PDB file of C-alpha atoms in Angstrom:
ATOM      1  CA  MET A  21     -13.422  62.078   1.670  1.00  0.00           C
ATOM      2  CA  ALA A  22     -14.021  65.690   2.832  1.00  0.00           C
ATOM      3  CA  ARG A  23     -12.451  66.630   6.219  1.00  0.00           C
ATOM      4  CA  ASN A  24     -11.883  69.911   8.079  1.00  0.00           C
ATOM      5  CA  SER A  25     -10.086  70.677  11.468  1.00  0.00           C
ATOM      6  CA  ALA A  26     -12.037  70.269  14.658  1.00  0.00           C
ATOM      7  CA  ASP A  27      -9.468  72.623  16.228  1.00  0.00           C
ATOM      8  CA  PRO A  28     -10.047  76.299  15.199  1.00  0.00           C
ATOM      9  CA  VAL A  29      -6.919  77.371  17.381  1.00  0.00           C
ATOM     10  CA  GLY A  30      -4.898  75.074  15.358  1.00  0.00           C
ATOM     11  CA  VAL A  31      -6.305  76.259  12.031  1.00  0.00           C
ATOM     12  CA  ILE A  32      -5.417  79.823  13.202  1.00  0.00           C
ATOM     13  CA  GLN A  33      -1.769  78.707  14.174  1.00  0.00           C
ATOM     14  CA  ARG A  34      -1.341  76.971  10.875  1.00  0.00           C
ATOM     15  CA  LEU A  35      -2.541  80.169   9.076  1.00  0.00           C
ATOM     16  CA  ARG A  36      -0.215  82.113  11.022  1.00  0.00           C
ATOM     17  CA  ASP A  37       2.884  79.930  10.233  1.00  0.00           C
ATOM     18  CA  GLY A  38       1.828  79.735   6.691  1.00  0.00           C
ATOM     19  CA  MET A  39       1.599  83.501   6.296  1.00  0.00           C
ATOM     20  CA  ALA A  40       5.202  83.884   7.748  1.00  0.00           C
ATOM     21  CA  ASP A  41       6.657  81.122   5.418  1.00  0.00           C
ATOM     22  CA  GLY A  42       5.164  81.629   1.889  1.00  0.00           C
ATOM     23  CA  VAL A  43       2.922  83.570  -0.190  1.00  0.00           C
ATOM     24  CA  LEU A  44      -0.938  83.086   0.086  1.00  0.00           C
ATOM     25  CA  SER A  45      -2.124  81.254  -3.174  1.00  0.00           C
ATOM     26  CA  PHE A  46      -5.429  82.087  -4.879  1.00  0.00           C
ATOM     27  CA  PRO A  47      -5.877  79.396  -7.508  1.00  0.00           C
ATOM     28  CA  LEU A  48      -7.724  79.986 -10.747  1.00  0.00           C
ATOM     29  CA  THR A  49     -10.644  77.894 -11.528  1.00  0.00           C
ATOM     30  CA  SER A  50     -10.621  75.824 -14.683  1.00  0.00           C
ATOM     31  CA  PHE A  51     -13.370  76.159 -17.178  1.00  0.00           C
ATOM     32  CA  ARG A  52     -13.951  74.362 -20.667  1.00  0.00           C
ATOM     33  CA  GLU A  53     -14.334  76.347 -23.860  1.00  0.00           C
ATOM     34  CA  ASN A  54     -18.045  76.028 -23.535  1.00  0.00           C
ATOM     35  CA  GLY A  55     -17.995  77.578 -20.093  1.00  0.00           C
ATOM     36  CA  GLY A  56     -18.445  74.370 -18.170  1.00  0.00           C
ATOM     37  CA  LEU A  57     -16.354  73.730 -15.037  1.00  0.00           C
ATOM     38  CA  ASP A  58     -13.395  71.281 -15.776  1.00  0.00           C
ATOM     39  CA  LEU A  59     -12.674  69.652 -12.533  1.00  0.00           C
ATOM     40  CA  ASP A  60     -10.075  67.290 -13.860  1.00  0.00           C
ATOM     41  CA  ALA A  61      -8.169  70.140 -15.268  1.00  0.00           C
ATOM     42  CA  TYR A  62      -8.555  72.046 -11.960  1.00  0.00           C
ATOM     43  CA  ARG A  63      -7.033  69.279  -9.958  1.00  0.00           C
ATOM     44  CA  ALA A  64      -3.931  69.096 -12.286  1.00  0.00           C
ATOM     45  CA  TYR A  65      -3.491  72.675 -12.167  1.00  0.00           C
ATOM     46  CA  LEU A  66      -3.993  72.853  -8.309  1.00  0.00           C
ATOM     47  CA  ALA A  67      -1.506  69.930  -7.820  1.00  0.00           C
ATOM     48  CA  ASP A  68       1.024  72.010  -9.732  1.00  0.00           C
ATOM     49  CA  ARG A  69       0.476  75.118  -7.549  1.00  0.00           C
ATOM     50  CA  LEU A  70       0.777  73.287  -4.402  1.00  0.00           C
ATOM     51  CA  ALA A  71       4.068  71.701  -5.217  1.00  0.00           C
ATOM     52  CA  THR A  72       5.523  75.328  -4.996  1.00  0.00           C
ATOM     53  CA  ALA A  73       4.941  75.608  -1.391  1.00  0.00           C
ATOM     54  CA  PRO A  74       2.533  78.403  -0.756  1.00  0.00           C
ATOM     55  CA  GLY A  75       1.557  79.342   2.795  1.00  0.00           C
ATOM     56  CA  ALA A  76      -2.107  78.511   2.425  1.00  0.00           C
ATOM     57  CA  VAL A  77      -4.494  78.059  -0.371  1.00  0.00           C
ATOM     58  CA  PHE A  78      -7.824  80.052  -1.003  1.00  0.00           C
ATOM     59  CA  PRO A  79      -9.990  78.320  -3.504  1.00  0.00           C
ATOM     60  CA  ALA A  80     -13.115  80.028  -5.117  1.00  0.00           C
ATOM     61  CA  CYS A  81     -12.239  83.494  -4.182  1.00  0.00           C
ATOM     62  CA  GLY A  82     -11.944  86.530  -6.496  1.00  0.00           C
ATOM     63  CA  THR A  83      -9.182  85.096  -8.644  1.00  0.00           C
ATOM     64  CA  GLY A  84     -10.984  81.759  -8.695  1.00  0.00           C
ATOM     65  CA  GLU A  85     -14.065  83.683 -10.090  1.00  0.00           C
ATOM     66  CA  PHE A  86     -16.286  82.869  -6.990  1.00  0.00           C
ATOM     67  CA  PHE A  87     -18.842  85.127  -8.376  1.00  0.00           C
ATOM     68  CA  SER A  88     -19.630  83.059 -11.387  1.00  0.00           C
ATOM     69  CA  LEU A  89     -19.700  79.564  -9.541  1.00  0.00           C
ATOM     70  CA  ASP A  90     -23.141  77.997  -8.733  1.00  0.00           C
ATOM     71  CA  GLU A  91     -23.358  75.979  -5.519  1.00  0.00           C
ATOM     72  CA  ASP A  92     -22.611  72.515  -6.994  1.00  0.00           C
ATOM     73  CA  GLU A  93     -19.532  73.813  -8.839  1.00  0.00           C
ATOM     74  CA  TYR A  94     -18.528  75.716  -5.702  1.00  0.00           C
ATOM     75  CA  HIS A  95     -18.763  72.517  -3.596  1.00  0.00           C
ATOM     76  CA  ALA A  96     -16.771  70.600  -6.198  1.00  0.00           C
ATOM     77  CA  VAL A  97     -13.980  72.935  -6.323  1.00  0.00           C
ATOM     78  CA  VAL A  98     -13.606  73.312  -2.440  1.00  0.00           C
ATOM     79  CA  GLU A  99     -13.833  69.573  -2.064  1.00  0.00           C
ATOM     80  CA  ALA A 100     -11.094  69.084  -4.760  1.00  0.00           C
ATOM     81  CA  THR A 101      -8.797  71.533  -3.041  1.00  0.00           C
ATOM     82  CA  VAL A 102      -9.250  69.825   0.242  1.00  0.00           C
ATOM     83  CA  GLU A 103      -8.379  66.566  -1.364  1.00  0.00           C
ATOM     84  CA  ILE A 104      -5.226  67.873  -3.211  1.00  0.00           C
ATOM     85  CA  ALA A 105      -4.105  69.838  -0.208  1.00  0.00           C
ATOM     86  CA  ASP A 106      -4.520  66.587   1.799  1.00  0.00           C
ATOM     87  CA  GLY A 107      -3.958  68.512   5.091  1.00  0.00           C
ATOM     88  CA  ARG A 108      -0.425  69.877   4.063  1.00  0.00           C
ATOM     89  CA  LEU A 109      -1.720  73.500   4.329  1.00  0.00           C
ATOM     90  CA  PRO A 110      -4.828  75.406   5.296  1.00  0.00           C
ATOM     91  CA  VAL A 111      -7.639  75.574   2.789  1.00  0.00           C
ATOM     92  CA  VAL A 112      -9.620  78.930   3.048  1.00  0.00           C
ATOM     93  CA  ALA A 113     -12.618  78.924   0.992  1.00  0.00           C
ATOM     94  CA  GLY A 114     -14.420  82.280  -0.356  1.00  0.00           C
ATOM     95  CA  ILE A 115     -17.911  83.205   0.699  1.00  0.00           C
ATOM     96  CA  GLY A 116     -20.037  86.112  -0.190  1.00  0.00           C
ATOM     97  CA  TYR A 117     -23.132  88.044  -1.302  1.00  0.00           C
ATOM     98  CA  GLY A 118     -25.648  88.810   1.459  1.00  0.00           C
ATOM     99  CA  TRP A 119     -25.258  87.028   4.854  1.00  0.00           C
ATOM    100  CA  ALA A 120     -27.948  84.479   4.117  1.00  0.00           C
ATOM    101  CA  GLN A 121     -26.359  83.385   0.951  1.00  0.00           C
ATOM    102  CA  ALA A 122     -22.812  83.620   2.500  1.00  0.00           C
ATOM    103  CA  ALA A 123     -24.069  81.225   5.271  1.00  0.00           C
ATOM    104  CA  ARG A 124     -25.162  78.838   2.498  1.00  0.00           C
ATOM    105  CA  PHE A 125     -21.735  78.700   0.977  1.00  0.00           C
ATOM    106  CA  ALA A 126     -20.298  78.464   4.575  1.00  0.00           C
ATOM    107  CA  ARG A 127     -22.295  75.391   5.059  1.00  0.00           C
ATOM    108  CA  ILE A 128     -21.231  73.957   1.674  1.00  0.00           C
ATOM    109  CA  ALA A 129     -17.565  74.822   2.425  1.00  0.00           C
ATOM    110  CA  GLU A 130     -17.778  73.126   5.706  1.00  0.00           C
ATOM    111  CA  GLU A 131     -19.189  69.929   4.317  1.00  0.00           C
ATOM    112  CA  ALA A 132     -16.569  69.899   1.599  1.00  0.00           C
ATOM    113  CA  GLY A 133     -13.816  70.037   4.384  1.00  0.00           C
ATOM    114  CA  ALA A 134     -12.576  73.639   4.207  1.00  0.00           C
ATOM    115  CA  ASP A 135     -10.510  74.722   7.333  1.00  0.00           C
ATOM    116  CA  ALA A 136     -11.660  78.461   7.221  1.00  0.00           C
ATOM    117  CA  LEU A 137     -13.464  80.950   5.245  1.00  0.00           C
ATOM    118  CA  LEU A 138     -12.740  84.471   3.570  1.00  0.00           C
ATOM    119  CA  VAL A 139     -15.872  86.580   3.617  1.00  0.00           C
ATOM    120  CA  LEU A 140     -15.848  88.546   0.358  1.00  0.00           C
ATOM    121  CA  PRO A 141     -17.529  91.974   0.271  1.00  0.00           C
ATOM    122  CA  HIS A 142     -21.264  91.709   0.238  1.00  0.00           C
ATOM    123  CA  TYR A 143     -23.298  92.350  -2.980  1.00  0.00           C
ATOM    124  CA  LEU A 144     -24.006  95.789  -4.460  1.00  0.00           C
ATOM    125  CA  VAL A 145     -25.015  98.121  -1.554  1.00  0.00           C
ATOM    126  CA  ALA A 146     -23.154 100.444   0.838  1.00  0.00           C
ATOM    127  CA  ALA A 147     -23.717  99.938   4.393  1.00  0.00           C
ATOM    128  CA  PRO A 148     -22.988 101.535   7.910  1.00  0.00           C
ATOM    129  CA  GLN A 149     -20.577 100.174  10.208  1.00  0.00           C
ATOM    130  CA  ASP A 150     -23.330  98.643  12.245  1.00  0.00           C
ATOM    131  CA  GLY A 151     -24.439  96.774   9.287  1.00  0.00           C
ATOM    132  CA  LEU A 152     -20.911  95.615   8.376  1.00  0.00           C
ATOM    133  CA  VAL A 153     -20.439  94.124  12.042  1.00  0.00           C
ATOM    134  CA  ALA A 154     -23.946  92.599  12.041  1.00  0.00           C
ATOM    135  CA  GLN A 155     -23.166  90.853   8.572  1.00  0.00           C
ATOM    136  CA  LEU A 156     -20.326  89.003  10.138  1.00  0.00           C
ATOM    137  CA  GLU A 157     -22.254  88.345  13.180  1.00  0.00           C
ATOM    138  CA  HIS A 158     -24.884  86.582  11.278  1.00  0.00           C
ATOM    139  CA  ILE A 159     -22.363  84.431   9.158  1.00  0.00           C
ATOM    140  CA  ALA A 160     -20.409  83.589  12.387  1.00  0.00           C
ATOM    141  CA  ALA A 161     -23.485  82.401  14.150  1.00  0.00           C
ATOM    142  CA  ARG A 162     -24.044  80.012  11.233  1.00  0.00           C
ATOM    143  CA  THR A 163     -20.617  78.252  10.885  1.00  0.00           C
ATOM    144  CA  ARG A 164     -18.133  76.591  13.084  1.00  0.00           C
ATOM    145  CA  LEU A 165     -15.292  77.714  10.934  1.00  0.00           C
ATOM    146  CA  PRO A 166     -12.785  80.649  11.420  1.00  0.00           C
ATOM    147  CA  LEU A 167     -13.767  83.709   9.331  1.00  0.00           C
ATOM    148  CA  ILE A 168     -11.466  86.290   7.772  1.00  0.00           C
ATOM    149  CA  ALA A 169     -13.139  89.499   6.768  1.00  0.00           C
ATOM    150  CA  TYR A 170     -12.167  91.163   3.427  1.00  0.00           C
ATOM    151  CA  GLN A 171     -12.445  94.913   3.278  1.00  0.00           C
ATOM    152  CA  ARG A 172     -12.471  96.095  -0.188  1.00  0.00           C
ATOM    153  CA  GLY A 173     -14.919  98.108  -2.271  1.00  0.00           C
ATOM    154  CA  GLN A 174     -17.947  99.176  -0.177  1.00  0.00           C
ATOM    155  CA  VAL A 175     -16.443  97.349   2.881  1.00  0.00           C
ATOM    156  CA  ALA A 176     -14.231  99.345   5.087  1.00  0.00           C
ATOM    157  CA  PHE A 177     -14.120  98.945   8.674  1.00  0.00           C
ATOM    158  CA  THR A 178     -13.273 101.735  11.329  1.00  0.00           C
ATOM    159  CA  ALA A 179     -10.962 100.875  14.320  1.00  0.00           C
ATOM    160  CA  GLU A 180     -14.009 100.786  16.629  1.00  0.00           C
ATOM    161  CA  SER A 181     -15.749  98.264  14.175  1.00  0.00           C
ATOM    162  CA  LEU A 182     -12.419  96.249  13.969  1.00  0.00           C
ATOM    163  CA  LYS A 183     -12.702  95.718  17.992  1.00  0.00           C
ATOM    164  CA  ARG A 184     -16.327  94.596  17.518  1.00  0.00           C
ATOM    165  CA  ILE A 185     -15.553  92.132  14.731  1.00  0.00           C
ATOM    166  CA  ALA A 186     -12.446  90.828  16.695  1.00  0.00           C
ATOM    167  CA  ASP A 187     -14.882  90.097  19.479  1.00  0.00           C
ATOM    168  CA  ILE A 188     -16.890  87.694  17.384  1.00  0.00           C
ATOM    169  CA  PRO A 189     -15.446  84.355  18.620  1.00  0.00           C
ATOM    170  CA  ASN A 190     -14.723  82.825  15.216  1.00  0.00           C
ATOM    171  CA  VAL A 191     -13.691  85.981  13.336  1.00  0.00           C
ATOM    172  CA  VAL A 192      -9.866  85.678  13.242  1.00  0.00           C
ATOM    173  CA  GLY A 193      -8.347  88.050  10.811  1.00  0.00           C
ATOM    174  CA  LEU A 194      -8.774  90.698   8.050  1.00  0.00           C
ATOM    175  CA  LYS A 195      -7.656  90.892   4.553  1.00  0.00           C
ATOM    176  CA  ASP A 196      -7.356  94.438   3.216  1.00  0.00           C
ATOM    177  CA  GLY A 197      -7.675  95.548  -0.389  1.00  0.00           C
ATOM    178  CA  HIS A 198      -8.038  99.281   0.101  1.00  0.00           C
ATOM    179  CA  SER A 199      -4.258 100.158   0.627  1.00  0.00           C
ATOM    180  CA  ASP A 200      -5.194 103.013   2.939  1.00  0.00           C
ATOM    181  CA  LEU A 201      -2.195 102.647   5.140  1.00  0.00           C
ATOM    182  CA  ASP A 202      -3.340 105.247   7.720  1.00  0.00           C
ATOM    183  CA  ARG A 203      -6.722 103.411   8.043  1.00  0.00           C
ATOM    184  CA  LEU A 204      -4.864  99.945   8.212  1.00  0.00           C
ATOM    185  CA  GLN A 205      -2.439 101.184  10.908  1.00  0.00           C
ATOM    186  CA  ARG A 206      -5.138 102.236  13.086  1.00  0.00           C
ATOM    187  CA  LEU A 207      -6.839  98.931  12.634  1.00  0.00           C
ATOM    188  CA  THR A 208      -3.716  96.805  13.440  1.00  0.00           C
ATOM    189  CA  LEU A 209      -3.346  99.015  16.604  1.00  0.00           C
ATOM    190  CA  ALA A 210      -6.998  98.386  17.620  1.00  0.00           C
ATOM    191  CA  ALA A 211      -6.853  94.694  17.029  1.00  0.00           C
ATOM    192  CA  PRO A 212      -6.151  92.114  19.916  1.00  0.00           C
ATOM    193  CA  ASP A 213      -2.877  90.093  19.933  1.00  0.00           C
ATOM    194  CA  GLY A 214      -2.903  87.346  17.505  1.00  0.00           C
ATOM    195  CA  PHE A 215      -5.529  88.783  15.100  1.00  0.00           C
ATOM    196  CA  LEU A 216      -4.386  87.986  11.547  1.00  0.00           C
ATOM    197  CA  PHE A 217      -3.881  90.551   8.858  1.00  0.00           C
ATOM    198  CA  PHE A 218      -2.722  90.427   5.130  1.00  0.00           C
ATOM    199  CA  ASN A 219      -2.343  92.524   2.263  1.00  0.00           C
ATOM    200  CA  GLY A 220      -4.934  91.617  -0.409  1.00  0.00           C
ATOM    201  CA  ALA A 221      -4.279  94.662  -2.852  1.00  0.00           C
ATOM    202  CA  SER A 222      -4.377  93.694  -6.580  1.00  0.00           C
ATOM    203  CA  THR A 223      -0.744  92.582  -7.399  1.00  0.00           C
ATOM    204  CA  ALA A 224       0.105  92.811  -3.695  1.00  0.00           C
ATOM    205  CA  GLU A 225       3.859  92.667  -4.129  1.00  0.00           C
ATOM    206  CA  ILE A 226       3.744  96.368  -5.477  1.00  0.00           C
ATOM    207  CA  GLN A 227       2.768  97.469  -2.002  1.00  0.00           C
ATOM    208  CA  ALA A 228       4.248  94.696   0.146  1.00  0.00           C
ATOM    209  CA  ARG A 229       7.092  96.893   1.556  1.00  0.00           C
ATOM    210  CA  ALA A 230       4.533  99.538   2.589  1.00  0.00           C
ATOM    211  CA  TYR A 231       2.182  97.177   4.182  1.00  0.00           C
ATOM    212  CA  ALA A 232       5.060  95.649   6.208  1.00  0.00           C
ATOM    213  CA  THR A 233       5.796  98.979   7.690  1.00  0.00           C
ATOM    214  CA  VAL A 234       2.331  98.994   9.390  1.00  0.00           C
ATOM    215  CA  GLY A 235       2.674  95.452  10.660  1.00  0.00           C
ATOM    216  CA  VAL A 236       1.196  93.508   7.764  1.00  0.00           C
ATOM    217  CA  PRO A 237       3.905  91.568   6.071  1.00  0.00           C
ATOM    218  CA  ALA A 238       1.879  88.702   4.813  1.00  0.00           C
ATOM    219  CA  TYR A 239       0.172  88.987   1.323  1.00  0.00           C
ATOM    220  CA  SER A 240      -1.849  87.073  -1.218  1.00  0.00           C
ATOM    221  CA  SER A 241      -0.202  86.710  -4.770  1.00  0.00           C
ATOM    222  CA  ALA A 242      -2.122  86.669  -8.018  1.00  0.00           C
ATOM    223  CA  VAL A 243       1.175  85.939  -9.643  1.00  0.00           C
ATOM    224  CA  HIS A 244       1.664  82.741  -7.945  1.00  0.00           C
ATOM    225  CA  ALA A 245      -1.379  81.605  -9.974  1.00  0.00           C
ATOM    226  CA  PHE A 246       0.788  81.583 -13.073  1.00  0.00           C
ATOM    227  CA  ALA A 247       4.416  82.208 -12.193  1.00  0.00           C
ATOM    228  CA  PRO A 248       5.329  80.751  -8.830  1.00  0.00           C
ATOM    229  CA  GLU A 249       8.871  80.997  -9.656  1.00  0.00           C
ATOM    230  CA  ILE A 250       8.596  84.897  -9.618  1.00  0.00           C
ATOM    231  CA  ALA A 251       6.298  85.059  -6.747  1.00  0.00           C
ATOM    232  CA  ASN A 252       8.545  82.838  -4.598  1.00  0.00           C
ATOM    233  CA  ALA A 253      11.752  84.777  -5.669  1.00  0.00           C
ATOM    234  CA  PHE A 254      10.030  87.983  -4.723  1.00  0.00           C
ATOM    235  CA  PHE A 255       8.955  86.620  -1.324  1.00  0.00           C
ATOM    236  CA  THR A 256      12.354  85.385  -0.547  1.00  0.00           C
ATOM    237  CA  ALA A 257      14.145  88.416  -1.582  1.00  0.00           C
ATOM    238  CA  LEU A 258      11.771  90.624   0.371  1.00  0.00           C
ATOM    239  CA  LYS A 259      12.106  88.421   3.448  1.00  0.00           C
ATOM    240  CA  ASP A 260      15.961  88.403   3.152  1.00  0.00           C
ATOM    241  CA  GLY A 261      16.122  92.234   2.713  1.00  0.00           C
ATOM    242  CA  ASP A 262      17.621  91.989  -0.770  1.00  0.00           C
ATOM    243  CA  ASP A 263      16.273  95.468  -1.712  1.00  0.00           C
ATOM    244  CA  THR A 264      18.325  95.451  -5.021  1.00  0.00           C
ATOM    245  CA  PHE A 265      16.431  92.345  -6.402  1.00  0.00           C
ATOM    246  CA  VAL A 266      13.130  93.430  -5.036  1.00  0.00           C
ATOM    247  CA  ASN A 267      13.495  96.668  -6.892  1.00  0.00           C
ATOM    248  CA  THR A 268      14.532  94.793 -10.052  1.00  0.00           C
ATOM    249  CA  LEU A 269      11.539  92.576 -10.014  1.00  0.00           C
ATOM    250  CA  LEU A 270       9.169  95.434  -9.206  1.00  0.00           C
ATOM    251  CA  ARG A 271      10.617  97.691 -12.076  1.00  0.00           C
ATOM    252  CA  GLU A 272      11.035  95.263 -14.542  1.00  0.00           C
ATOM    253  CA  PHE A 273       8.186  92.799 -14.088  1.00  0.00           C
ATOM    254  CA  TYR A 274       5.494  93.934 -11.464  1.00  0.00           C
ATOM    255  CA  VAL A 275       5.020  97.615 -12.598  1.00  0.00           C
ATOM    256  CA  PRO A 276       4.632  96.595 -16.300  1.00  0.00           C
ATOM    257  CA  LEU A 277       2.205  93.809 -15.355  1.00  0.00           C
ATOM    258  CA  VAL A 278       0.118  96.348 -13.330  1.00  0.00           C
ATOM    259  CA  GLU A 279       0.254  98.888 -16.108  1.00  0.00           C
ATOM    260  CA  LEU A 280      -1.137  96.132 -18.409  1.00  0.00           C
ATOM    261  CA  ARG A 281      -3.658  95.048 -15.870  1.00  0.00           C
ATOM    262  CA  ASP A 282      -5.013  98.494 -15.650  1.00  0.00           C
ATOM    263  CA  ARG A 283      -5.798  98.706 -19.295  1.00  0.00           C
ATOM    264  CA  VAL A 284      -9.207  97.018 -19.129  1.00  0.00           C
ATOM    265  CA  PRO A 285     -11.732  96.478 -16.096  1.00  0.00           C
ATOM    266  CA  GLY A 286     -11.420  92.775 -15.108  1.00  0.00           C
ATOM    267  CA  TYR A 287      -7.985  92.274 -16.271  1.00  0.00           C
ATOM    268  CA  ALA A 288      -6.955  91.638 -12.560  1.00  0.00           C
ATOM    269  CA  VAL A 289      -8.408  88.126 -13.234  1.00  0.00           C
ATOM    270  CA  SER A 290      -8.435  87.621 -16.976  1.00  0.00           C
ATOM    271  CA  LEU A 291      -4.884  88.656 -17.470  1.00  0.00           C
ATOM    272  CA  VAL A 292      -3.843  86.080 -14.810  1.00  0.00           C
ATOM    273  CA  LYS A 293      -5.803  83.417 -16.465  1.00  0.00           C
ATOM    274  CA  ALA A 294      -4.279  84.297 -19.851  1.00  0.00           C
ATOM    275  CA  ALA A 295      -0.788  84.121 -18.468  1.00  0.00           C
ATOM    276  CA  ALA A 296      -1.487  80.846 -17.088  1.00  0.00           C
ATOM    277  CA  ARG A 297      -2.533  79.583 -20.398  1.00  0.00           C
ATOM    278  CA  LEU A 298       0.559  80.986 -21.979  1.00  0.00           C
ATOM    279  CA  ARG A 299       2.389  78.607 -19.796  1.00  0.00           C
ATOM    280  CA  GLY A 300       0.374  75.708 -21.037  1.00  0.00           C
ATOM    281  CA  LEU A 301      -1.554  75.365 -17.651  1.00  0.00           C
ATOM    282  CA  PRO A 302      -5.136  73.943 -18.115  1.00  0.00           C
ATOM    283  CA  VAL A 303      -7.244  76.768 -16.663  1.00  0.00           C
ATOM    284  CA  GLY A 304      -9.385  77.617 -19.841  1.00  0.00           C
ATOM    285  CA  PRO A 305     -11.160  80.911 -20.314  1.00  0.00           C
ATOM    286  CA  VAL A 306     -12.884  83.385 -17.994  1.00  0.00           C
ATOM    287  CA  ARG A 307     -16.490  83.323 -17.523  1.00  0.00           C
ATOM    288  CA  ALA A 308     -18.722  86.357 -18.325  1.00  0.00           C
ATOM    289  CA  PRO A 309     -18.944  89.117 -17.302  1.00  0.00           C
ATOM    290  CA  LEU A 310     -15.096  88.941 -17.627  1.00  0.00           C
ATOM    291  CA  THR A 311     -13.452  88.680 -21.048  1.00  0.00           C
ATOM    292  CA  ASP A 312     -10.184  87.406 -22.332  1.00  0.00           C
ATOM    293  CA  PRO A 313      -7.499  89.768 -23.315  1.00  0.00           C
ATOM    294  CA  SER A 314      -7.138  91.254 -26.684  1.00  0.00           C
ATOM    295  CA  ALA A 315      -4.635  89.791 -29.139  1.00  0.00           C
ATOM    296  CA  ALA A 316      -2.626  93.032 -28.585  1.00  0.00           C
ATOM    297  CA  ASP A 317      -2.728  92.871 -24.892  1.00  0.00           C
ATOM    298  CA  LEU A 318      -1.901  89.194 -24.979  1.00  0.00           C
ATOM    299  CA  ALA A 319       1.191  89.762 -26.915  1.00  0.00           C
ATOM    300  CA  ASP A 320       2.261  92.570 -24.464  1.00  0.00           C
ATOM    301  CA  LEU A 321       1.576  90.150 -21.577  1.00  0.00           C
ATOM    302  CA  GLU A 322       3.756  87.459 -23.307  1.00  0.00           C
ATOM    303  CA  LYS A 323       6.659  89.892 -23.323  1.00  0.00           C
ATOM    304  CA  VAL A 324       6.200  90.901 -19.665  1.00  0.00           C
ATOM    305  CA  LEU A 325       5.970  87.215 -18.538  1.00  0.00           C
ATOM    306  CA  ASP A 326       9.024  86.134 -20.480  1.00  0.00           C
ATOM    307  CA  HIS A 327      11.234  88.803 -19.110  1.00  0.00           C
ATOM    308  CA  GLY A 328       9.929  88.274 -15.462  1.00  0.00           C
ATOM    309  CA  LEU A 329      10.753  84.493 -15.860  1.00  0.00           C
ATOM    310  CA  SER A 330      14.130  85.340 -17.147  1.00  0.00           C
ATOM    311  CA  LEU A 331      14.801  87.444 -14.162  1.00  0.00           C
ATOM    312  CA  VAL A 332      14.363  84.527 -11.977  1.00  0.00           C
ATOM    313  CA  GLY A 333      16.192  82.038 -14.351  1.00  0.00           C
ATOM    314  CA  ALA A 334      12.873  80.362 -15.404  1.00  0.00           C
ATOM    315  CA  VAL A 335      11.316  79.924 -18.876  1.00  0.00           C
ATOM    316  CA  ARG A 336       7.666  79.990 -19.877  1.00  0.00           C
ATOM    317  CA  ARG A 337       7.490  76.308 -20.977  1.00  0.00           C
ATOM    318  CA  PRO A 338      10.340  74.065 -19.732  1.00  0.00           C
ATOM    319  CA  VAL A 339      11.478  71.560 -22.150  1.00  0.00           C
TER     320      VAL A 339
END
């Protein structure tokens, strides 16, 4: 049965606590070889991810191929996530496109029991600051759920606009994917107390220390989608100030992974899904317009993954 919190303040506190205690998990969406949604496989995969104690779970977002889901599939994915999470951690569903369509997805997510929403960048066009603010105002007026704005691509808020969106009653935070630390510092200084920020850069661990210096220590982890052992080991080392191990993981796993990711557009998702398949996880292929990695890139990914797992005392497929 779908359920969501009637207490937005409680949701915000749970998010804050989760962001301090673990990485933010952005699960993959499982598809069959014919492209259809495989909900049973998704349930099994998600249960495995949530057993590794992430701080919060963000279904049907970028890593979950939100952009390729229809409304019925989206409802099914969010509802399954709510059921598997079973109140143990916050469920933040992705919404996006223009505000009218985003509001439709917001209603679906609310019906499915999501606790909060991540507003992905709007579709296609560049927009002035007034328009970016109005976009969130329109969405916020049409849902009771807390909203986290995502600035990436054509969405980038100024400090003045940040103040304006923070005044919208149910806009509670910002995910940053630009990695412009000068701009981000200005935003954190402009924000009211309690406003949530987290690092949403691709392979966020690469820049985790830099983000922390401007007051944004929380981050999303695509690596958690296929290697929670590595993601959690990095999080713990970073939190404990173990710079030696942090540097080892960065140098020997994360940097090679990013270099591989940067070879082909879309690999930020399709490589993650391929790595999950290498571990025997039931996630299936990506949907067009993404493509699965080439055989040569898959072989390189296998080497990077095996070495990364060895660094944290894990293996690709435990016996």
